[in-house]
XYZ file of N, CA and C in Angstrom:
804
model
N 0.816 -1.216 0.000
C 0.000 0.000 0.000
C 0.848 1.264 0.000
N 2.174 1.134 -0.061
C 3.071 2.284 0.020
C 2.980 3.102 -1.250
N 2.972 4.438 -1.096
C 2.889 5.322 -2.250
C 3.997 6.364 -2.286
N 4.623 6.626 -1.132
C 5.609 7.698 -1.106
C 6.816 7.259 -0.310
N 7.923 7.969 -0.459
C 9.117 7.656 0.327
C 10.047 8.847 0.344
N 10.203 9.467 1.546
C 11.123 10.589 1.652
C 11.442 10.856 3.106
N 12.729 10.997 3.498
C 13.082 11.291 4.885
C 12.874 12.753 5.220
N 12.852 13.041 6.523
C 12.699 14.422 6.984
C 13.380 14.570 8.323
N 13.989 15.708 8.568
C 14.534 16.019 9.889
C 13.856 17.266 10.392
N 13.893 17.482 11.722
C 13.226 18.641 12.307
C 13.948 19.091 13.540
N 13.778 20.378 13.913
C 14.389 20.930 15.124
C 13.309 21.535 15.987
N 13.416 21.465 17.321
C 12.380 21.980 18.204
C 12.331 23.497 18.217
N 11.126 24.043 18.480
C 10.960 25.485 18.565
C 9.764 25.801 19.444
N 9.787 26.973 20.140
C 8.657 27.396 20.951
C 8.425 28.886 20.707
N 7.213 29.342 21.022
C 6.869 30.756 20.902
C 6.755 31.306 22.310
N 7.805 31.943 22.795
C 7.949 32.211 24.231
C 7.114 33.372 24.743
N 6.804 34.372 23.902
C 6.199 35.580 24.443
C 4.681 35.591 24.388
N 4.044 34.584 23.770
C 2.598 34.596 23.592
C 1.875 34.542 24.923
N 2.352 33.707 25.848
C 1.705 33.573 27.144
C 1.727 34.863 27.927
N 2.841 35.606 27.867
C 2.934 36.865 28.583
C 1.931 37.872 28.038
N 1.774 37.922 26.699
C 0.832 38.852 26.101
C -0.590 38.538 26.541
N -0.974 37.247 26.499
C -2.327 36.862 26.867
C -2.554 37.033 28.371
N -1.506 36.850 29.182
C -1.650 37.049 30.620
C -2.012 38.496 30.921
N -1.360 39.446 30.221
C -1.690 40.852 30.405
C -3.128 41.146 30.025
N -3.603 40.532 28.932
C -5.000 40.717 28.529
C -5.951 40.190 29.585
N -5.630 39.034 30.173
C -6.490 38.449 31.204
C -6.565 39.346 32.430
N -5.431 39.931 32.825
C -5.418 40.812 33.997
C -6.265 42.050 33.744
N -6.187 42.610 32.522
C -6.987 43.790 32.203
C -8.477 43.450 32.212
N -8.827 42.259 31.704
C -10.235 41.840 31.699
C -10.762 41.699 33.119
N -9.904 41.168 34.009
C -10.312 41.000 35.406
C -10.583 42.339 36.061
N -9.725 43.318 35.804
C -9.894 44.645 36.419
C -11.137 45.350 35.882
N -11.526 45.043 34.638
C -12.669 45.731 34.038
C -14.001 45.167 34.485
N -13.972 44.067 35.254
C -15.210 43.489 35.758
C -15.914 42.577 34.783
N -15.258 42.129 33.732
C -15.876 41.213 32.779
C -16.096 39.857 33.435
N -17.080 39.076 32.940
C -17.342 37.765 33.542
C -16.154 36.830 33.386
N -16.067 35.849 34.300
C -14.950 34.905 34.300
C -14.936 34.094 33.011
N -13.754 33.810 32.534
C -13.591 32.999 31.329
C -12.720 31.806 31.673
N -12.382 31.018 30.672
C -11.493 29.894 30.870
C -12.202 28.683 31.451
N -11.415 27.748 31.956
C -11.955 26.533 32.569
C -11.022 26.095 33.683
N -11.469 25.147 34.507
C -10.710 24.721 35.678
C -9.907 23.465 35.391
N -8.591 23.540 35.596
C -7.707 22.383 35.613
C -7.554 21.952 37.068
N -7.547 20.663 37.336
C -7.415 20.195 38.714
C -6.496 18.980 38.765
N -5.988 18.709 39.958
C -5.028 17.624 40.151
C -3.604 18.161 40.141
N -2.751 17.600 41.001
C -1.408 18.143 41.213
C -0.597 18.207 39.927
N -0.494 17.100 39.184
C 0.372 17.071 37.999
C -0.133 18.018 36.913
N -1.448 18.029 36.694
C -2.006 18.900 35.667
C -1.783 20.371 35.997
N -2.003 20.740 37.264
C -1.817 22.132 37.681
C -0.345 22.524 37.607
N 0.536 21.651 38.078
C 1.962 21.950 38.047
C 2.452 22.170 36.616
N 2.006 21.329 35.673
C 2.418 21.479 34.272
C 1.897 22.779 33.684
N 0.667 23.153 34.021
C 0.116 24.414 33.521
C 0.894 25.609 34.054
N 1.263 25.567 35.334
C 2.048 26.655 35.921
C 3.432 26.762 35.286
N 3.977 25.645 34.842
C 5.319 25.642 34.244
C 5.310 25.942 32.756
N 4.121 26.074 32.164
C 4.013 26.346 30.730
C 3.920 27.852 30.505
N 4.942 28.480 29.911
C 4.907 29.933 29.722
C 3.817 30.398 28.762
N 3.284 29.485 27.938
C 2.217 29.852 27.009
C 0.827 29.793 27.653
N 0.736 29.292 28.864
C -0.553 29.121 29.527
C -0.939 30.382 30.302
N -2.119 30.907 30.055
C -2.616 32.075 30.781
C -3.328 31.610 32.052
N -2.832 32.069 33.191
C -3.380 31.705 34.494
C -4.356 32.789 34.944
N -5.583 32.396 35.281
C -6.601 33.351 35.701
C -6.872 33.315 37.203
N -6.853 32.137 37.802
C -7.184 32.007 39.218
C -6.583 30.702 39.743
N -6.098 30.716 40.976
C -5.394 29.582 41.558
C -5.936 29.367 42.965
N -6.582 28.218 43.176
C -7.186 27.908 44.465
C -6.627 26.584 44.989
N -6.441 26.503 46.300
C -5.945 25.265 46.898
C -6.349 25.199 48.360
N -6.463 23.988 48.867
C -6.647 23.820 50.303
C -5.340 24.160 51.008
N -5.410 24.369 52.302
C -4.213 24.729 53.057
C -3.138 23.644 52.935
N -3.550 22.385 52.972
C -2.581 21.289 52.877
C -1.933 21.238 51.494
N -2.736 21.382 50.428
C -2.203 21.282 49.072
C -1.369 22.500 48.681
N -1.669 23.666 49.257
C -0.976 24.904 48.877
C 0.520 24.826 49.170
N 0.909 24.062 50.184
C 2.324 23.983 50.553
C 3.187 23.443 49.422
N 2.624 22.577 48.578
C 3.399 21.993 47.480
C 3.708 23.005 46.390
N 3.022 24.157 46.396
C 3.208 25.164 45.356
C 3.803 26.453 45.909
N 4.408 26.381 47.075
C 4.929 27.584 47.721
C 6.082 28.210 46.945
N 6.776 27.414 46.122
C 7.920 27.930 45.365
C 7.556 28.322 43.935
N 6.291 28.279 43.586
C 5.874 28.606 42.225
C 6.173 30.069 41.903
N 6.769 30.307 40.749
C 7.097 31.677 40.341
C 5.967 32.318 39.540
N 4.987 31.523 39.068
C 3.905 32.058 38.255
C 2.780 32.651 39.093
N 2.377 31.934 40.137
C 1.245 32.377 40.943
C 1.236 31.638 42.273
N 0.649 32.275 43.278
C 0.477 31.647 44.577
C -1.009 31.387 44.795
N -1.368 30.219 45.334
C -2.793 29.890 45.463
C -3.491 30.663 46.562
N -4.764 30.914 46.342
C -5.648 31.421 47.387
C -6.147 30.214 48.177
N -6.034 30.267 49.481
C -6.445 29.141 50.319
C -7.961 29.117 50.470
N -8.560 27.948 50.166
C -10.014 27.794 50.257
C -10.334 26.454 50.906
N -11.584 26.259 51.248
C -12.031 24.982 51.794
C -12.231 23.971 50.665
N -12.051 22.698 50.980
C -12.176 21.635 49.983
C -13.556 21.631 49.316
N -14.583 21.995 50.059
C -15.940 21.977 49.509
C -16.082 22.923 48.318
N -15.364 24.036 48.332
C -15.449 24.958 47.202
C -14.850 24.309 45.946
N -13.755 23.590 46.106
C -13.148 22.916 44.964
C -14.047 21.798 44.446
N -14.735 21.122 45.365
C -15.682 20.081 44.955
C -16.751 20.652 44.032
N -17.208 21.873 44.318
C -18.273 22.490 43.512
C -17.749 22.940 42.151
N -16.465 23.286 42.058
C -15.900 23.792 40.805
C -15.610 22.691 39.790
N -15.330 21.491 40.273
C -14.893 20.405 39.398
C -16.068 19.550 38.939
N -15.777 18.691 37.924
C -16.790 17.743 37.477
C -17.145 16.770 38.593
N -18.287 16.166 38.480
C -18.755 15.210 39.481
C -17.727 14.093 39.667
N -17.417 13.771 40.921
C -16.480 12.700 41.285
C -15.048 12.967 40.832
N -14.722 14.222 40.510
C -13.354 14.552 40.091
C -12.398 14.450 41.278
N -11.214 13.923 41.032
C -10.184 13.823 42.071
C -9.261 15.041 41.910
N -9.574 16.119 42.620
C -8.829 17.374 42.426
C -7.592 17.473 43.303
N -7.433 16.625 44.290
C -6.252 16.605 45.172
C -6.034 17.941 45.888
N -7.108 18.691 46.061
C -7.023 19.926 46.831
C -6.498 21.126 46.073
N -6.450 21.054 44.732
C -5.898 22.181 43.971
C -6.639 22.348 42.648
N -6.982 23.603 42.318
C -7.671 23.940 41.069
C -7.064 25.212 40.479
N -6.972 25.236 39.166
C -6.375 26.366 38.459
C -7.293 26.750 37.307
N -7.762 27.989 37.292
C -8.577 28.454 36.163
C -7.660 29.052 35.113
N -7.787 28.545 33.888
C -6.859 28.907 32.819
C -7.626 29.200 31.534
N -6.961 29.874 30.619
C -7.467 30.014 29.257
C -6.986 28.822 28.435
N -7.776 28.353 27.470
C -7.282 27.309 26.567
C -6.045 27.780 25.811
N -5.186 26.851 25.487
C -3.982 27.178 24.732
C -4.325 27.489 23.278
N -3.554 28.355 22.658
C -3.712 28.628 21.235
C -3.193 27.443 20.428
N -4.014 26.849 19.550
C -3.531 25.719 18.756
C -2.444 26.168 17.777
N -1.386 25.375 17.624
C -0.365 25.712 16.630
C -0.824 25.290 15.235
N -0.123 25.730 14.224
C -0.349 25.217 12.874
C 0.418 23.913 12.712
N 0.112 23.181 11.660
C 0.857 21.956 11.361
C 2.334 22.271 11.176
N 2.624 23.338 10.469
C 4.024 23.683 10.194
C 4.761 24.049 11.478
N 4.094 24.751 12.392
C 4.712 25.061 13.683
C 5.017 23.779 14.457
N 4.046 22.867 14.486
C 4.212 21.626 15.256
C 5.346 20.781 14.700
N 5.515 20.780 13.395
C 6.548 19.952 12.782
C 7.957 20.490 13.017
N 8.059 21.669 13.598
C 9.382 22.162 13.988
C 9.920 21.389 15.188
N 9.016 20.706 15.917
C 9.424 19.863 17.030
C 9.767 18.469 16.498
N 10.665 17.747 17.150
C 11.008 16.402 16.693
C 9.941 15.386 17.081
N 9.984 14.218 16.471
C 9.127 13.114 16.861
C 7.969 12.874 15.917
N 7.296 11.727 16.088
C 6.120 11.422 15.277
C 4.952 12.316 15.664
N 3.921 12.308 14.831
C 2.708 13.063 15.138
C 1.551 12.081 15.234
N 0.686 12.281 16.209
C -0.506 11.451 16.376
C -1.707 12.176 15.785
N -2.570 11.431 15.098
C -3.768 11.997 14.484
C -4.974 11.198 14.975
N -6.012 11.885 15.441
C -7.230 11.229 15.911
C -8.387 11.557 14.975
N -9.043 10.500 14.482
C -10.164 10.647 13.556
C -11.469 10.513 14.337
N -11.943 11.632 14.880
C -13.212 11.731 15.595
C -13.251 10.886 16.874
N -12.187 10.921 17.650
C -12.197 10.371 19.009
C -12.815 11.436 19.907
N -13.890 11.088 20.611
C -14.687 12.110 21.291
C -14.623 12.068 22.818
N -14.048 11.050 23.414
C -13.984 10.957 24.875
C -12.802 11.773 25.392
N -13.032 12.827 26.191
C -11.912 13.658 26.656
C -10.909 12.889 27.505
N -11.362 11.866 28.229
C -10.421 11.081 29.041
C -9.533 10.207 28.154
N -10.091 9.668 27.082
C -9.256 8.939 26.132
C -8.220 9.859 25.502
N -8.645 11.057 25.130
C -7.709 12.011 24.529
C -6.628 12.389 25.536
N -7.015 12.579 26.794
C -6.018 12.876 27.818
C -5.016 11.753 27.979
N -5.503 10.502 27.999
C -4.596 9.362 28.118
C -3.674 9.260 26.912
N -4.181 9.575 25.721
C -3.357 9.556 24.507
C -2.285 10.637 24.584
N -2.641 11.816 25.098
C -1.644 12.880 25.269
C -0.536 12.441 26.217
N -0.901 11.722 27.266
C 0.096 11.240 28.229
C 1.077 10.290 27.546
N 0.573 9.370 26.718
C 1.451 8.470 25.975
C 2.283 9.242 24.954
N 1.670 10.241 24.321
C 2.395 11.048 23.342
C 3.593 11.746 23.985
N 3.393 12.273 25.200
C 4.499 12.919 25.910
C 5.557 11.900 26.306
N 5.130 10.722 26.745
C 6.069 9.696 27.207
C 6.964 9.189 26.082
N 6.421 9.111 24.864
C 7.175 8.532 23.754
C 7.661 9.566 22.745
N 7.604 10.843 23.108
C 8.247 11.883 22.304
C 7.508 12.307 21.059
N 6.177 12.210 21.032
C 5.424 12.707 19.880
C 5.478 14.229 19.843
N 5.472 14.785 18.653
C 5.604 16.244 18.533
C 4.282 16.960 18.742
N 3.161 16.306 18.418
C 1.865 16.981 18.514
C 0.744 15.964 18.341
N -0.469 16.421 18.661
C -1.683 15.660 18.423
C -2.539 16.469 17.456
N -2.948 15.847 16.353
C -3.770 16.506 15.331
C -5.176 15.934 15.402
N -6.187 16.814 15.501
C -7.580 16.380 15.603
C -8.442 17.199 14.660
N -9.624 16.643 14.353
C -10.622 17.395 13.603
C -11.387 18.280 14.581
N -11.415 19.560 14.326
C -11.940 20.514 15.295
C -13.401 20.266 15.631
N -14.222 20.038 14.627
C -15.677 19.985 14.830
C -16.114 18.780 15.660
N -15.401 17.676 15.578
C -15.830 16.448 16.240
C -14.896 16.017 17.371
N -14.196 16.977 17.953
C -13.288 16.686 19.061
C -13.580 17.644 20.201
N -13.707 17.158 21.431
C -14.000 18.056 22.555
C -12.892 19.077 22.780
N -13.272 20.222 23.316
C -12.316 21.254 23.663
C -11.557 20.847 24.927
N -10.515 21.588 25.237
C -9.784 21.368 26.488
C -10.764 21.385 27.665
N -10.498 20.542 28.652
C -11.358 20.498 29.837
C -10.559 19.974 31.014
N -11.132 20.120 32.197
C -10.480 19.598 33.384
C -10.306 18.096 33.326
N -11.320 17.383 32.818
C -11.229 15.925 32.715
C -10.110 15.509 31.772
N -9.970 16.217 30.652
C -8.899 15.906 29.709
C -7.531 16.178 30.333
N -7.405 17.310 31.010
C -6.130 17.666 31.633
C -5.762 16.683 32.740
N -6.745 16.247 33.535
C -6.459 15.301 34.618
C -6.001 13.960 34.049
N -6.681 13.458 33.001
C -6.284 12.189 32.392
C -4.910 12.294 31.738
N -4.564 13.492 31.244
C -3.269 13.697 30.609
C -2.138 13.806 31.619
N -2.463 14.064 32.877
C -1.477 14.128 33.965
C -0.321 15.073 33.639
N -0.645 16.246 33.097
C 0.366 17.249 32.762
C 0.705 17.323 31.290
N 0.376 16.285 30.508
C 0.776 16.244 29.100
C 0.011 17.237 28.233
N -1.139 17.734 28.705
C -1.877 18.729 27.932
C -1.039 19.987 27.722
N -0.131 20.260 28.657
C 0.741 21.429 28.537
C 2.109 21.073 27.973
N 2.289 19.835 27.553
C 3.561 19.399 26.969
C 3.438 19.065 25.489
N 2.290 18.524 25.086
C 2.077 18.115 23.699
C 1.023 19.023 23.080
N 1.377 19.837 22.089
C 0.392 20.752 21.496
C -0.675 19.998 20.707
N -1.888 20.549 20.714
C -3.008 19.977 19.961
C -3.302 20.879 18.758
N -3.185 20.311 17.570
C -3.514 21.022 16.330
C -4.976 20.721 16.011
N -5.748 21.730 15.711
C -7.160 21.546 15.379
C -7.387 21.996 13.942
N -7.848 21.065 13.088
C -8.082 21.350 11.675
C -9.532 21.047 11.312
N -10.086 21.809 10.373
C -11.466 21.601 9.938
C -11.584 20.330 9.110
N -10.675 20.149 8.160
C -10.734 19.015 7.234
C -9.546 18.098 7.507
N -9.808 16.908 8.062
C -8.725 16.016 8.463
C -7.982 15.452 7.263
N -8.690 15.092 6.195
C -8.021 14.546 5.010
C -7.091 15.577 4.382
N -7.522 16.815 4.361
C -6.666 17.882 3.825
C -5.446 18.083 4.721
N -5.641 17.958 6.035
C -4.515 18.086 6.971
C -3.512 16.951 6.759
N -4.009 15.736 6.508
C -3.105 14.614 6.232
C -2.324 14.862 4.949
N -2.983 15.445 3.952
C -2.289 15.772 2.708
C -1.194 16.808 2.944
N -1.453 17.749 3.864
C -0.420 18.727 4.221
C 0.779 18.040 4.861
N 0.518 17.083 5.746
C 1.611 16.325 6.347
C 2.412 15.588 5.272
N 1.728 14.977 4.336
C 2.414 14.257 3.268
C 3.273 15.194 2.421
N 2.798 16.416 2.231
C 3.586 17.387 1.457
C 4.846 17.812 2.198
N 4.875 17.563 3.524
C 6.046 17.870 4.339
C 6.887 16.614 4.607
N 6.730 15.599 3.743
C 7.512 14.363 3.808
C 7.239 13.550 5.068
N 6.012 13.619 5.573
C 5.597 12.784 6.695
C 4.862 11.571 6.134
N 5.220 10.381 6.577
C 4.612 9.138 6.121
C 3.396 8.840 6.990
N 2.207 8.821 6.396
C 0.947 8.730 7.133
C 0.502 7.275 7.227
N 0.443 6.754 8.455
C 0.119 5.351 8.718
C -1.192 5.265 9.481
N -2.204 4.687 8.855
C -3.465 4.453 9.539
C -3.387 3.201 10.387
N -3.872 3.277 11.604
C -3.854 2.122 12.502
C -5.258 1.523 12.521
N -5.389 0.323 11.959
C -6.698 -0.298 11.841
C -6.538 -1.807 11.715
N -7.576 -2.536 12.091
C -7.536 -3.996 12.009
C -7.366 -4.430 10.558
N -6.624 -5.498 10.364
C -6.438 -6.036 9.022
C -5.264 -5.457 8.264
N -4.578 -4.501 8.860
C -3.421 -3.934 8.185
C -2.188 -4.797 8.379
N -1.125 -4.443 7.704
C 0.145 -5.136 7.896
C 0.673 -4.853 9.299
N 1.497 -5.719 9.825
C 2.015 -5.549 11.184
C 2.867 -4.288 11.279
N 2.554 -3.447 12.256
C 3.315 -2.213 12.462
C 4.720 -2.564 12.924
N 5.715 -2.082 12.198
C 7.119 -2.370 12.494
C 7.889 -1.065 12.449
N 8.234 -0.536 13.623
C 8.919 0.749 13.681
C 10.213 0.779 12.904
N 10.957 -0.325 12.914
C 12.252 -0.362 12.224
C 12.106 -0.191 10.719
N 10.948 -0.553 10.164
C 10.776 -0.504 8.705
C 10.693 0.915 8.159
N 10.445 1.897 9.035
C 10.309 3.273 8.558
C 11.653 3.975 8.428
N 12.713 3.365 8.972
C 14.028 3.975 8.860
C 14.040 5.382 9.428
N 14.481 6.340 8.620
C 14.562 7.739 9.056
C 13.327 8.535 8.666
N 12.333 7.865 8.096
C 11.121 8.592 7.715
C 10.346 9.047 8.947
N 9.808 10.228 8.866
C 8.957 10.730 9.942
C 7.551 10.187 9.740
N 6.899 9.808 10.836
C 5.630 9.092 10.746
C 4.514 9.866 11.447
N 3.329 9.836 10.831
C 2.089 10.261 11.479
C 1.229 9.028 11.678
N 0.836 8.768 12.915
C -0.039 7.632 13.238
C -1.473 8.124 13.334
N -2.372 7.498 12.584
C -3.772 7.915 12.557
C -4.629 6.848 13.229
N -5.381 7.245 14.255
C -6.254 6.320 14.976
C -7.696 6.789 14.876
N -8.600 5.820 14.680
C -10.008 6.144 14.566
C -10.748 5.986 15.873
N -12.007 6.391 15.867
C -12.855 6.275 17.048
C -13.108 4.809 17.369
N -13.321 4.532 18.659
C -13.605 3.160 19.058
C -14.915 2.694 18.427
N -14.903 1.488 17.898
C -16.078 0.948 17.240
C -16.091 1.300 15.763
N -16.100 2.593 15.441
C -16.180 3.023 14.046
C -14.857 2.863 13.309
N -13.746 3.041 14.007
C -12.444 2.970 13.355
C -12.212 4.161 12.439
N -11.328 3.988 11.482
C -11.024 5.066 10.542
C -12.176 5.247 9.551
N -12.518 6.494 9.268
C -13.501 6.756 8.223
C -12.900 6.449 6.857
N -13.767 6.199 5.884
C -13.310 5.761 4.556
C -12.325 6.748 3.933
N -12.650 8.036 3.916
C -11.781 9.010 3.264
C -10.455 9.135 3.998
N -10.503 9.072 5.334
C -9.262 9.114 6.107
C -8.387 7.916 5.764
N -9.007 6.744 5.725
C -8.277 5.518 5.406
C -7.639 5.598 4.022
N -8.385 6.100 3.056
C -7.873 6.184 1.679
C -6.744 7.194 1.540
N -6.697 8.188 2.439
C -5.645 9.208 2.376
C -4.322 8.699 2.937
N -4.380 7.694 3.822
C -3.160 7.173 4.446
C -2.235 6.532 3.404
N -0.933 6.583 3.662
C 0.043 5.931 2.793
C 0.029 4.415 2.966
N -0.287 3.959 4.175
C -0.433 2.530 4.417
C -1.282 2.318 5.655
N -1.829 1.101 5.776
C -2.632 0.717 6.928
C -1.896 -0.374 7.683
N -1.735 -0.170 8.993
C -1.022 -1.135 9.830
C -1.851 -1.457 11.066
N -1.477 -2.531 11.752
C -2.116 -2.890 13.016
C -1.042 -3.336 13.993
N -1.304 -3.156 15.287
C -0.317 -3.532 16.296
C -0.342 -5.044 16.492
N 0.793 -5.593 16.834
C 0.931 -7.036 17.042
C 0.254 -7.439 18.338
N -0.718 -8.352 18.255
C -1.435 -8.829 19.439
C -1.528 -10.356 19.379
N -0.594 -11.076 20.021
C -0.609 -12.540 19.963
C -1.654 -13.196 20.850
N -2.330 -12.404 21.681
C -3.312 -12.960 22.610
C -4.676 -13.154 21.970
N -5.697 -13.253 22.824
C -7.044 -13.589 22.358
C -7.986 -12.388 22.251
N -7.459 -11.173 22.314
C -8.289 -9.979 22.152
C -8.197 -9.487 20.706
N -9.344 -9.067 20.155
C -9.367 -8.608 18.769
C -8.947 -7.152 18.633
N -9.104 -6.369 19.701
C -8.808 -4.947 19.600
C -8.422 -4.387 20.957
N -7.910 -3.145 20.944
C -7.542 -2.434 22.154
C -8.322 -1.139 22.240
N -8.502 -0.641 23.460
C -8.963 0.725 23.651
C -8.055 1.667 22.865
N -8.618 2.747 22.298
C -7.838 3.613 21.416
C -6.621 4.215 22.118
N -6.742 4.516 23.411
C -5.588 5.084 24.124
C -4.499 4.027 24.325
N -4.903 2.766 24.585
C -3.920 1.695 24.702
C -3.248 1.410 23.364
N -4.033 1.428 22.296
C -3.466 1.207 20.958
C -2.457 2.296 20.610
N -2.764 3.535 20.983
C -1.833 4.628 20.721
C -0.523 4.416 21.468
N -0.602 3.976 22.728
C 0.607 3.751 23.521
C 1.466 2.642 22.923
N 0.831 1.533 22.525
C 1.580 0.417 21.945
C 2.230 0.832 20.626
N 1.485 1.545 19.784
C 2.019 1.963 18.493
C 3.163 2.955 18.653
N 3.031 3.887 19.588
C 4.109 4.853 19.817
C 5.361 4.157 20.337
N 5.172 3.174 21.212
C 6.332 2.422 21.689
C 7.017 1.707 20.531
N 6.233 1.144 19.630
C 6.821 0.427 18.492
C 7.675 1.362 17.636
N 7.236 2.618 17.506
C 8.034 3.585 16.745
C 9.283 4.013 17.501
N 9.192 4.053 18.844
C 10.283 4.609 19.644
C 11.297 3.561 20.112
N 10.930 2.275 20.087
C 11.786 1.260 20.694
C 13.128 1.168 19.959
N 14.205 0.932 20.709
C 15.533 0.750 20.090
C 15.516 -0.475 19.181
N 16.182 -0.371 18.061
C 16.201 -1.479 17.096
C 17.514 -2.244 17.114
N 18.513 -1.736 17.839
C 19.818 -2.408 17.863
C 19.983 -3.195 19.153
């Protein structure tokens, strides 16, 4: 099913001053009495990663007296001490906030070209709609050095506390690219010498060593539905992860982790 072949190299890059500009805008909005914006991130790892991300605009920082001690050295913001019951009301039902909540603005999505300045493979999700699955995929993406996550904007949930908690800090480490037309976005990746591999049942066995120095985009479909027809047809090849056991499929976040490991594992 192979149609193209070309290597690519890349160097990392960040846009350092954007967060400072947006932080100033947020402070001015607060002074003017405008209604609160943003959303609440909760949980120690998610909050710590957001505080350490210079591109993240911080609006409000709340913590219980016990949890606040862990953030006493933070250079971005110091928490306001509140009772645990207030944090319970701010978070989703049954959320494990660990005594800390941070109200933030969503991050500005990068372009495909910006994201490709970072090293590593790129993950693509074809209408995966569960924010916790997306958070878990971001966590694997950070662990295995993926440069970005590419999603279709219309059929993918926005940033949320549940997504950030499942990502355990990776939401502020792996940028999310949001595109209107996923097939067109895949074509853009191909024009940048990225080899697009759809992950679906019935494909050839995914073998990281076979890609050599080629840069890879892994495309995963929604659970149950899998890859849509047009997405599948746009891919350069279709592969599946090796599963010698008695299960026919994996949860999409588990499949992403296994596939990323296959790309990252040492071959010597």
